[in-house]
mmCIF file of C-alpha atoms in Angstrom:
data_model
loop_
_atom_site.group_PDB
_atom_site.id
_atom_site.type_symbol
_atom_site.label_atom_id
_atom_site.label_comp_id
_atom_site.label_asym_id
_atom_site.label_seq_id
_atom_site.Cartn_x
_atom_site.Cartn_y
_atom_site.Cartn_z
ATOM 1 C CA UNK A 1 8.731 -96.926 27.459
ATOM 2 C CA UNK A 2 11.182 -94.453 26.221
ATOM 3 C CA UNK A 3 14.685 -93.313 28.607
ATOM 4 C CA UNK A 4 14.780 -90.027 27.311
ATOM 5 C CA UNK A 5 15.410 -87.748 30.153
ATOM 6 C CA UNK A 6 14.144 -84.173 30.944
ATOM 7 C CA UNK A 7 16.476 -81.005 31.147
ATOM 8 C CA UNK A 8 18.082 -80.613 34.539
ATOM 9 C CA UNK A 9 15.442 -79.046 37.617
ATOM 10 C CA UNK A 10 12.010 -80.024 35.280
ATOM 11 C CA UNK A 11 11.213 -83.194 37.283
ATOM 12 C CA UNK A 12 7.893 -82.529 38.292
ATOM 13 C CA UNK A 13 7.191 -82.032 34.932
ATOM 14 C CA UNK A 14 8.400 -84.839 33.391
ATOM 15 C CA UNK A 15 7.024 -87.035 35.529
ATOM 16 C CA UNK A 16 3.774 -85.651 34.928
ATOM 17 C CA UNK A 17 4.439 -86.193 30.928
ATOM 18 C CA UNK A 18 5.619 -89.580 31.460
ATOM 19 C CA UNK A 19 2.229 -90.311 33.380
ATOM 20 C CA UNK A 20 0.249 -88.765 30.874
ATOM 21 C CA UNK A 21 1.993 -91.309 28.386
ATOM 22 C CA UNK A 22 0.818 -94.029 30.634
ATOM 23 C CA UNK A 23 -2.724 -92.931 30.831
ATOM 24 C CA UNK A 24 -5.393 -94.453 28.960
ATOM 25 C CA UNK A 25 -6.710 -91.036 27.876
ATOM 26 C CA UNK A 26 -3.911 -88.708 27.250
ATOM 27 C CA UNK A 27 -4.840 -85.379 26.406
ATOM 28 C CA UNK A 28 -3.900 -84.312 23.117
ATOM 29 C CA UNK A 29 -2.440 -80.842 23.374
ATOM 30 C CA UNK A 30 0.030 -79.547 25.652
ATOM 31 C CA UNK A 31 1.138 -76.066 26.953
ATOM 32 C CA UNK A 32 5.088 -75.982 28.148
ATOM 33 C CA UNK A 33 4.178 -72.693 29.891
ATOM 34 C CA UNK A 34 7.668 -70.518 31.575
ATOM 35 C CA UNK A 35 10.015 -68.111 30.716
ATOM 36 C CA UNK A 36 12.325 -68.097 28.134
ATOM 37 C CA UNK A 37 15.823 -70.398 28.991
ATOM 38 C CA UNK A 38 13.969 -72.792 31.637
ATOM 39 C CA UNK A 39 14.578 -75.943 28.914
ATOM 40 C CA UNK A 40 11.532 -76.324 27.627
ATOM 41 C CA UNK A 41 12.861 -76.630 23.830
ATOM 42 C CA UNK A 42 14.840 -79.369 25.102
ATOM 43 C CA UNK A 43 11.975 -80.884 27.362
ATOM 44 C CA UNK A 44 10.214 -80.925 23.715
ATOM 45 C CA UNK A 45 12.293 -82.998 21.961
ATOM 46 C CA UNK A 46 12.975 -85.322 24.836
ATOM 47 C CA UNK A 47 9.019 -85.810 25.969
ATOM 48 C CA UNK A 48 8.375 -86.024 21.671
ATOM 49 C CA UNK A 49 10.819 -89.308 22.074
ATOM 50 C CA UNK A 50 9.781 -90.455 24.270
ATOM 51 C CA UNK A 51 6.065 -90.341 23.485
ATOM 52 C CA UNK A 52 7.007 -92.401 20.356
ATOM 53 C CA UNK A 53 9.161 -94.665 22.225
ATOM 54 C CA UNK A 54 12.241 -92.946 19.911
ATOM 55 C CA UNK A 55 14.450 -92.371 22.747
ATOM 56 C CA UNK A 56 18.424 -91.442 21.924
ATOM 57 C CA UNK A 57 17.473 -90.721 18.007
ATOM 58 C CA UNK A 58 17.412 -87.577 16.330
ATOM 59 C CA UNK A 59 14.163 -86.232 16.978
ATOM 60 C CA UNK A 60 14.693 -83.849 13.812
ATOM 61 C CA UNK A 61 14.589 -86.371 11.606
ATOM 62 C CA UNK A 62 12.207 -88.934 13.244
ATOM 63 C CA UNK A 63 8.779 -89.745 10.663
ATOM 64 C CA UNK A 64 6.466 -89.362 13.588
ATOM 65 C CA UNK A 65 8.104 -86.418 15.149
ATOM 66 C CA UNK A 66 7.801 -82.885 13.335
ATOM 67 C CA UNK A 67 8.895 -79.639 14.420
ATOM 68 C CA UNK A 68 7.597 -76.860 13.740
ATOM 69 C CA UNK A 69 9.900 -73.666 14.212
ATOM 70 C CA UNK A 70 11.567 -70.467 12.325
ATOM 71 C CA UNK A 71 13.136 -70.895 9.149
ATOM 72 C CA UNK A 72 16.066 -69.674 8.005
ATOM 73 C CA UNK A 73 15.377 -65.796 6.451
ATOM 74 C CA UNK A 74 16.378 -66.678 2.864
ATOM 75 C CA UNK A 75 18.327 -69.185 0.818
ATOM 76 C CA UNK A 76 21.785 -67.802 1.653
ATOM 77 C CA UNK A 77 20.635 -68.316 5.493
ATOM 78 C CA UNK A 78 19.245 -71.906 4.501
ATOM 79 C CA UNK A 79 22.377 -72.754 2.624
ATOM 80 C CA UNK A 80 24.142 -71.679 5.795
ATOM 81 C CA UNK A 81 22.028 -73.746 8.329
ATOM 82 C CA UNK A 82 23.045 -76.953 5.743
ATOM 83 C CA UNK A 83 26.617 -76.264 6.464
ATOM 84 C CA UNK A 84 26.036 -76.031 10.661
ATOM 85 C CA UNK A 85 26.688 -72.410 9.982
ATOM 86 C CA UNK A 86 25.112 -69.645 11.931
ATOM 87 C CA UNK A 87 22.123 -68.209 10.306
ATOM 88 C CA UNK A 88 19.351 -65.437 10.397
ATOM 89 C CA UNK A 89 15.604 -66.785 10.884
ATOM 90 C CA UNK A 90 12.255 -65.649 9.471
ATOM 91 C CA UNK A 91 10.420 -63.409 12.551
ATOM 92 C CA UNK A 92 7.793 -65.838 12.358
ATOM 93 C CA UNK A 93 6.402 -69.555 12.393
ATOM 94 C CA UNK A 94 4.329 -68.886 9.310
ATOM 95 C CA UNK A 95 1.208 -70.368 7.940
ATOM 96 C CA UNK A 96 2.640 -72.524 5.005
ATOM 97 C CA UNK A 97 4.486 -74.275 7.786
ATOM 98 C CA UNK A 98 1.225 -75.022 9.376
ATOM 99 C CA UNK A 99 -0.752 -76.338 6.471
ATOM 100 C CA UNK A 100 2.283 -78.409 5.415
ATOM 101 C CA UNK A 101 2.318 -80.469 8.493
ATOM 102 C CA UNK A 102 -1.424 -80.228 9.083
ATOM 103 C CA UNK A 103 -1.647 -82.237 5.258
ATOM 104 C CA UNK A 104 0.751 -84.781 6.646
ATOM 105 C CA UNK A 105 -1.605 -85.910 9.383
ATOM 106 C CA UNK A 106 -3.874 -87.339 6.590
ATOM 107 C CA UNK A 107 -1.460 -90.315 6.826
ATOM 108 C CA UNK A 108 -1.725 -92.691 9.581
ATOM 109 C CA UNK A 109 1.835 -92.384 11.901
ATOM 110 C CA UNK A 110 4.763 -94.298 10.198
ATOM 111 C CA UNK A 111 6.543 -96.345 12.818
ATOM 112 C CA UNK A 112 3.802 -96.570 15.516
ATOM 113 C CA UNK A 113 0.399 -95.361 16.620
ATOM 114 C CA UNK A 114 1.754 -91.664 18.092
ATOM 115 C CA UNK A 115 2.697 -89.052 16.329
ATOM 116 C CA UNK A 116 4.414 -85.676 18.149
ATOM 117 C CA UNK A 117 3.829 -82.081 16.794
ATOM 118 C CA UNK A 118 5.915 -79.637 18.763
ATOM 119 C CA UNK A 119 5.451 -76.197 17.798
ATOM 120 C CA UNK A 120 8.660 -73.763 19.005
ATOM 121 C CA UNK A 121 7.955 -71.105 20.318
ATOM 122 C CA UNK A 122 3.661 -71.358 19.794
ATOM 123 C CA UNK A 123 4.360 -67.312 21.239
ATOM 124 C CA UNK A 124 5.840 -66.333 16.980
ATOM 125 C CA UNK A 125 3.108 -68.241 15.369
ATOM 126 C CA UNK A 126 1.829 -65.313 12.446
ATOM 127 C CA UNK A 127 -2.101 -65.005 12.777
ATOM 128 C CA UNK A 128 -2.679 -67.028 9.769
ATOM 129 C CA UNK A 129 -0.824 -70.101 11.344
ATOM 130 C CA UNK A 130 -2.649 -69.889 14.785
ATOM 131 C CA UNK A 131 -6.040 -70.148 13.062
ATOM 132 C CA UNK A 132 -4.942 -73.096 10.940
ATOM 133 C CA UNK A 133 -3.309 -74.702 13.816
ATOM 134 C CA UNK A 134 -6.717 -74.008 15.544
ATOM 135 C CA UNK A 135 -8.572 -75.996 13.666
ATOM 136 C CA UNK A 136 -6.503 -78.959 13.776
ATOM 137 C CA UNK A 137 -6.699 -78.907 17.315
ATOM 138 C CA UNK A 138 -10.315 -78.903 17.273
ATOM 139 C CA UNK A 139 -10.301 -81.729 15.492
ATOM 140 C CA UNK A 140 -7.081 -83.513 16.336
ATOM 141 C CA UNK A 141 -6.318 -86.810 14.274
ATOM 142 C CA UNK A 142 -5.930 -90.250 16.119
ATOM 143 C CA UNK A 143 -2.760 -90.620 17.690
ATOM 144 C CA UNK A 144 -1.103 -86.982 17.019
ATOM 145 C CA UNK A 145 -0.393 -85.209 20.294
ATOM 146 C CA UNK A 146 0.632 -81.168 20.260
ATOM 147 C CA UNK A 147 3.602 -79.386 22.120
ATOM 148 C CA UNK A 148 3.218 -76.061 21.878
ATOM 149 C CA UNK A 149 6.500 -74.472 23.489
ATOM 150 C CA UNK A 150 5.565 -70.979 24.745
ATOM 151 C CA UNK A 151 7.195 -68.437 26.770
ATOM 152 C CA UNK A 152 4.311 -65.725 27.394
ATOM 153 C CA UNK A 153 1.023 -67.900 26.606
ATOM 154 C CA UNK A 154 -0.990 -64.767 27.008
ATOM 155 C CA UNK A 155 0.001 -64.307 23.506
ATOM 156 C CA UNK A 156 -1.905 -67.185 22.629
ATOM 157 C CA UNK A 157 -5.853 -66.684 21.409
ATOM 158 C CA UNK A 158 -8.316 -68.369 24.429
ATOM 159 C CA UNK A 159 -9.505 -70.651 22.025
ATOM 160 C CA UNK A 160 -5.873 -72.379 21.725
ATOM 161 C CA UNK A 161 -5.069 -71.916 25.194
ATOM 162 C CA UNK A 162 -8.505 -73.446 26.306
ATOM 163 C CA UNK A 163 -7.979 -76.917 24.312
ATOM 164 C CA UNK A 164 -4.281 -77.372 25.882
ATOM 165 C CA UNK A 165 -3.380 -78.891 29.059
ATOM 166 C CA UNK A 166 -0.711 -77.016 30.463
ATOM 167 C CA UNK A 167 2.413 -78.167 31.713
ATOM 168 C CA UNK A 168 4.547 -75.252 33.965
ATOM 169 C CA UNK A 169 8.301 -75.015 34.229
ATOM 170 C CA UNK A 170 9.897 -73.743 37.304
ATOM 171 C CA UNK A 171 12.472 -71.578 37.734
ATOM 172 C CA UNK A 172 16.332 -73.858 38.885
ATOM 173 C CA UNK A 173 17.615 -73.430 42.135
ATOM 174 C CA UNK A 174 20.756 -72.015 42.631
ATOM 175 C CA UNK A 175 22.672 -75.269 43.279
ATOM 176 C CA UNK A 176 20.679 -76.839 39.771
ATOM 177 C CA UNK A 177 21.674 -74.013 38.073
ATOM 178 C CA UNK A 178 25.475 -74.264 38.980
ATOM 179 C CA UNK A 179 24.980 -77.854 37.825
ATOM 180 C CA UNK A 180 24.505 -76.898 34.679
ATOM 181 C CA UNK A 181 26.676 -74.644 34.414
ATOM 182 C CA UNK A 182 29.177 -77.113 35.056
ATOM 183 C CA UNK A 183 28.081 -79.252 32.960
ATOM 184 C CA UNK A 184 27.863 -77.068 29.969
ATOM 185 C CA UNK A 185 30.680 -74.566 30.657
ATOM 186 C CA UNK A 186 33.295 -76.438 32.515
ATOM 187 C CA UNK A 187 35.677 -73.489 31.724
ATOM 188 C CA UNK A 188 33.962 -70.854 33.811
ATOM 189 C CA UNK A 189 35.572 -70.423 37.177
ATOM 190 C CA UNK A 190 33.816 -69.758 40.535
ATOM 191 C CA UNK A 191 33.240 -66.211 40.390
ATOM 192 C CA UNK A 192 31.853 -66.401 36.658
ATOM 193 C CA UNK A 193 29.108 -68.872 37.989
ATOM 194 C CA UNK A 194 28.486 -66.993 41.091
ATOM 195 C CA UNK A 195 27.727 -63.968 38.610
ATOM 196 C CA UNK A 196 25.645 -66.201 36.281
ATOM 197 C CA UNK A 197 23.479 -67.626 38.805
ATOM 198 C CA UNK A 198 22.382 -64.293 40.545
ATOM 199 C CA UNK A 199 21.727 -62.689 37.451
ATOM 200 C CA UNK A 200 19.854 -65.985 35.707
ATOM 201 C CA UNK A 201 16.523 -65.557 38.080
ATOM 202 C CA UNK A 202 16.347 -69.727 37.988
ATOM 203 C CA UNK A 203 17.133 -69.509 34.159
ATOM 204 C CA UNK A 204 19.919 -72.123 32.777
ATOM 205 C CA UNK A 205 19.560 -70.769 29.679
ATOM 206 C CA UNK A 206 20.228 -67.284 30.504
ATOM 207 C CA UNK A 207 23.022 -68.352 33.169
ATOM 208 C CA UNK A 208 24.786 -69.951 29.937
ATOM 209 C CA UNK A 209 24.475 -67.447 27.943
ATOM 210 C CA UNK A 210 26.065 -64.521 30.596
ATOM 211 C CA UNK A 211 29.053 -67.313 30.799
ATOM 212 C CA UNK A 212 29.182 -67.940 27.527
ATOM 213 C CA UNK A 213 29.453 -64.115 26.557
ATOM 214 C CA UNK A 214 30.733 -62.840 29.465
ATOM 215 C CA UNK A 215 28.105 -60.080 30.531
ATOM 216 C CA UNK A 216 28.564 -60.415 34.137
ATOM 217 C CA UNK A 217 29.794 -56.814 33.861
ATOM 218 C CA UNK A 218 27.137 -56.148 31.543
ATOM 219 C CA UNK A 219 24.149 -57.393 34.100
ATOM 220 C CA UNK A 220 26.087 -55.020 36.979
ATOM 221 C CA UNK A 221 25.719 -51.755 34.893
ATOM 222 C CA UNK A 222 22.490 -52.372 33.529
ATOM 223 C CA UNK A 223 21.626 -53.341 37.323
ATOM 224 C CA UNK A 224 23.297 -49.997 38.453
ATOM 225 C CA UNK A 225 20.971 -48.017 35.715
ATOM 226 C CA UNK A 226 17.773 -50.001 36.570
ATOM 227 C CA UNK A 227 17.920 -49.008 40.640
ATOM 228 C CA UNK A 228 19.308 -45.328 40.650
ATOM 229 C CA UNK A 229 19.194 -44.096 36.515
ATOM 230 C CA UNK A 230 21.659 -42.303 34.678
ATOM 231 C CA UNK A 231 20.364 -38.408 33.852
ATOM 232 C CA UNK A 232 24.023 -37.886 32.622
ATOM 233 C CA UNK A 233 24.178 -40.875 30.142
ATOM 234 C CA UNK A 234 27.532 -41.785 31.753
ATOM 235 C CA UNK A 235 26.297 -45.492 32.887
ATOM 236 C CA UNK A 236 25.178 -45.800 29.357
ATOM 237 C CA UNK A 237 28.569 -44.860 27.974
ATOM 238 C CA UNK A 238 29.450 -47.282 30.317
ATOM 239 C CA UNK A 239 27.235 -50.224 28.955
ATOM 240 C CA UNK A 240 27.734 -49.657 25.133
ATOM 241 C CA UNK A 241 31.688 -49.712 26.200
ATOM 242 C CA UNK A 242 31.134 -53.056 28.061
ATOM 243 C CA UNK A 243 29.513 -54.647 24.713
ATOM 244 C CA UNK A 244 32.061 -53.561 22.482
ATOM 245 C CA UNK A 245 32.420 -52.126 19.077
ATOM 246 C CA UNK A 246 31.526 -55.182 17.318
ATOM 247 C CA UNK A 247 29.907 -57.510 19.419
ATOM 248 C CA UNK A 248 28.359 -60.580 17.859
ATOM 249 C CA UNK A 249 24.716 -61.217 16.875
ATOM 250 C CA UNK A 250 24.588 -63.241 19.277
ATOM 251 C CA UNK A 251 26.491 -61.305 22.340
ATOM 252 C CA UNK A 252 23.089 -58.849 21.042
ATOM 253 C CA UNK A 253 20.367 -60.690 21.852
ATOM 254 C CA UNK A 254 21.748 -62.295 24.888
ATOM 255 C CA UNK A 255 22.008 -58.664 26.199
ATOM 256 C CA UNK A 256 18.334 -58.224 25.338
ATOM 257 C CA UNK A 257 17.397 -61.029 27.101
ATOM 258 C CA UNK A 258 19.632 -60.206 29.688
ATOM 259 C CA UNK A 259 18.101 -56.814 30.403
ATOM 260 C CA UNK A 260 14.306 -58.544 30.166
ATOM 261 C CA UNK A 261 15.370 -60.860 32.821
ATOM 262 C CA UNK A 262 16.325 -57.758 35.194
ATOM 263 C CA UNK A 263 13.094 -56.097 34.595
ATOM 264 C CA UNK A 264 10.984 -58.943 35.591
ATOM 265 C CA UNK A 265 13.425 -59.073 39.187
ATOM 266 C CA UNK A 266 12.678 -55.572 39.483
ATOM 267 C CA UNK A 267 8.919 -55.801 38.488
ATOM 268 C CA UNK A 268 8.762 -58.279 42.172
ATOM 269 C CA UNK A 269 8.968 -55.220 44.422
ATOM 270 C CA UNK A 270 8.272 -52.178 42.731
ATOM 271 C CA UNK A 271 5.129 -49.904 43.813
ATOM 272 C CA UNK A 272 2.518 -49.609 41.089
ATOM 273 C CA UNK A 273 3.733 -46.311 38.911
ATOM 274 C CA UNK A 274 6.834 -47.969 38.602
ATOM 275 C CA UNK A 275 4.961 -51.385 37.693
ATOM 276 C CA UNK A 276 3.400 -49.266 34.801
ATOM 277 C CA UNK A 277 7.187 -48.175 33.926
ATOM 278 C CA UNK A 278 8.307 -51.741 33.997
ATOM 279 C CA UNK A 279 5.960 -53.315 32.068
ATOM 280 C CA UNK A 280 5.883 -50.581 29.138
ATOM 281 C CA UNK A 281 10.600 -51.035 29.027
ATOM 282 C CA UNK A 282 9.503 -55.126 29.112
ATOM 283 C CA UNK A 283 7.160 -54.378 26.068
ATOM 284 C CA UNK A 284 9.691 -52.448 24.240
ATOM 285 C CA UNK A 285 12.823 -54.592 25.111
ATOM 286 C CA UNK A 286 10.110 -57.666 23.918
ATOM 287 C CA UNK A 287 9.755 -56.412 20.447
ATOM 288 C CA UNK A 288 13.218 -55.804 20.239
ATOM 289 C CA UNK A 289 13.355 -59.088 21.102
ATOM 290 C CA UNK A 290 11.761 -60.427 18.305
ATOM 291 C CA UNK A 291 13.346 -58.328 15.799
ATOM 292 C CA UNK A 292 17.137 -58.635 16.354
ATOM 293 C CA UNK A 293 17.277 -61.705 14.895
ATOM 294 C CA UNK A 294 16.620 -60.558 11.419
ATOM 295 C CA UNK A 295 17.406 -57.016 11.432
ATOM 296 C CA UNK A 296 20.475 -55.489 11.235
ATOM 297 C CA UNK A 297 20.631 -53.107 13.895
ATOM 298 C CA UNK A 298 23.916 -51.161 14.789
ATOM 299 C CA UNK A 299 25.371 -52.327 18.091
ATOM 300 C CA UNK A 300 25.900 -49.129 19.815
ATOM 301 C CA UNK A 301 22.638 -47.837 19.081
ATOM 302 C CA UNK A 302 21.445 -51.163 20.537
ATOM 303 C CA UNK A 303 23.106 -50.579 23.617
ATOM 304 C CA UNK A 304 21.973 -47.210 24.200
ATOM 305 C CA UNK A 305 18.600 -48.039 23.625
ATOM 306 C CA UNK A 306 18.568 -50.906 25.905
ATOM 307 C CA UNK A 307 20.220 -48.318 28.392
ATOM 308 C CA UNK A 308 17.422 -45.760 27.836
ATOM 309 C CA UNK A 309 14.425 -48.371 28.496
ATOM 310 C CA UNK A 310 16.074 -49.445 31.914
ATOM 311 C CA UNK A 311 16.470 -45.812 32.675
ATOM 312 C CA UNK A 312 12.992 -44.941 32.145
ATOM 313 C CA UNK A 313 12.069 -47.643 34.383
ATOM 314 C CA UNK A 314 14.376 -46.607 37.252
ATOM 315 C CA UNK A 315 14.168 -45.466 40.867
ATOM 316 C CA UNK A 316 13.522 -42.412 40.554
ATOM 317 C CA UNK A 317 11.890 -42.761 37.215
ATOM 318 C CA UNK A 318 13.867 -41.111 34.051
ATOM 319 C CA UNK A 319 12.190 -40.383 30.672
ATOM 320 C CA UNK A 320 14.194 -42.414 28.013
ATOM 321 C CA UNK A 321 15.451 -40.866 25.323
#
C-alpha cells in the first residue's frame, strides 16, 4: 500500500481513506467536505497516490490520476503557468474539461486496476459540467474512484451529493496549526504566529496566508469594524491604508478570504437579525470571492468594499455603502 501521508491535523480522515482502500467494496465517489484552507487539495493528491499505489510521484502527471481544476484564463496565462509563472484562471471548471476526462475512462486504467478523478474545487463546476459529471457518476466505470474537493457542498445538486460518501475535515488546533506554520514559514517570529493562529479559525491555509502577507494588522481592523462599525469611514481609511496602494493579486484575495473567515467567527454568537446580516456580507464577500481571480478590480475600491460589507454586518448594524 501506498506511504503517502495526509496534510497535518486530517488523521481521522485519512485513516478512514486508507480503510476504504482496504475494503473489498470501496465506494466510488467521495465528498472532502470543510472550509476553504483545511488541506483538502493536498489530502487529494496524497489519498489519489495512494489509491493507485503512486506514492512520492507527481500526481499531475500520473496516467491513472487526473485532475480536474481551473485553467489558466487565456494563452498568455497558459504560457505563463508553463514558465512556473503566476497566472489568472478561468472562473470555472467547465464542461469541455468534463467530457474530456469522462472519454478517457473508455480505456481500461494504464498502470493498474484504479484510476483517481479528483475534481478541485467540485463548488466552481459550470452547470453544464455538473450534469456531465452526473452521469458518469451514475454509471461509474470499473476501477475509477471520484474526489470531489468542495468547500460549501450545498452548492452541489442532491443528486451529486446523494451518490458521494463524504469525508469531513476538521478545523487544526492551535498547537497543529503553529506546526505548520513552522514548518512552512520558519521566518515568522512568535508574535506573527500568535496573530495567525487566532485569526485562522483552525485554518492552515488561511494562517499561511496572514504570515505570508502580513495581514495581522489587517484581521485587527477589519475585527475592530465587524464588532463596533465605522459610521465615519475612518476604520475603512484605516484598512485600505493597511493594504497598500498596490498590493498584489494575491495580498487581494487573501484579504477576501480573510474577512470571510471573520464573518463565519462572528456568525457563532450573533442573535438572529444579525445572522441575516452575516450571511447576506458572507454572500457578497463569496462572489467576490470567485471573481477576483480574473477580474481586474482596483485595490482601494476592494478594500473599501470589503470594509462596507463588515460594516453592514456590525454591532450595531450599519447600512454599507
Amino acid at each position: 500500500m501506498s506511504t503517502a501521508k495526509p496534510p497535518l491535523g486530517q488523521d481521522a480522515a485519512w485513516n478512514e481513506w486508507l480503510a476504504a482502500i482496504a475494503s473489498e467494496r470501496m465506494h466510488h465517489a467521495w465528498l472532502l467536505s470543510g472550509a476553504k484552507g483545511l488541506g483538502k487539495r493536498a489530502f487529494a493528491r496524497s489519498a489519489a497516490a495512494a489509491l493507485v499505489g503512486a506514492a512520492g510521484v507527481d500526481v499531475d502527471s500520473h496516467p491513472d490520476i487526473h485532475i480536474l481544476d481551473h485553467l489558466p484564463s487565456n494563452d498568455d496565462e497558459a504560457k505563463k503557468k508553463a514558465e512556473g509563472k503566476p497566472y489568472q484562471t478561468k472562473r470555472n471548471i467547465t464542461v469541455d474539461q468534463v467530457r474530456g476526462i469522462i472519454r478517457r475512462l473508455a480505456t481500461k486504467p494504464t498502470l493498474g486496476d484504479r484510476r483517481a478523478i479528483v475534481v478541485d474545487p467540485a463548488d466552481d463546476m459550470e452547470k453544464g459540467a455538473v450534469n456531465a459529471l452526473l452521469k458518469v457518476l451514475e454509471e461509474p466505470p470499473a476501477g475509477t474512484y471520484f474526489l470531489l474537493v468542495t468547500h460549501q457542498p450545498g452548492r452541489l445538486l442532491p443528486t451529486v451529493r446523494s451518490r458521494c460518501r463524504i469525508l469531513r475535515f476538521a478545523p487544526l488546533d492551535a498547537a497543529q496549526l503553529d506546526a505548520v506554520i513552522q514548518r512552512d514559514a520558519p521566518e515568522a517570529d512568535a508574535a506573527a504566529r500568535a496573530a495567525a493562529i487566532a485569526a485562522a479559525q483552525g485554518s492552515p491555509g488561511i494562517a499561511l496566508d496572514i504570515v505570508e502577507h502580513d495581514l495581522g494588522a489587517i484581521h485587527a481592523l477589519m475585527m475592530r469594524i465587524l464588532q463596533h462599525g465605522d459610521p465615519d469611514f475612518g476604520l475603512r481609511g484605516r484598512l485600505a491604508d493597511a493594504m497598500g496602494a498596490r498590493p498584489a493579486r494575491e495580498r487581494q484575495l487573501a484579504a477576501v478570504e480573510l474577512a470571510r473567515a471573520v464573518l463565519v467567527y462572528e456568525l457563532r454568537d450573533a442573535s438572529r437579525q444579525r445572522q441575516l446580516a452575516i450571511i447576506a456580507a458572507y454572500g457578497t464577500l463569496t462572489r467576490l470571492s470567485a471573481q477576483a481571480p480574473t477580474y481586474n478590480f482596483d485595490a482601494g475600491l476592494l478594500i473599501m468594499e470589503i470594509g462596507g460589507l463588515l460594516a453592514s454586518a456590525a454591532m450595531p448594524r450599519e447600512a454599507a455603502y
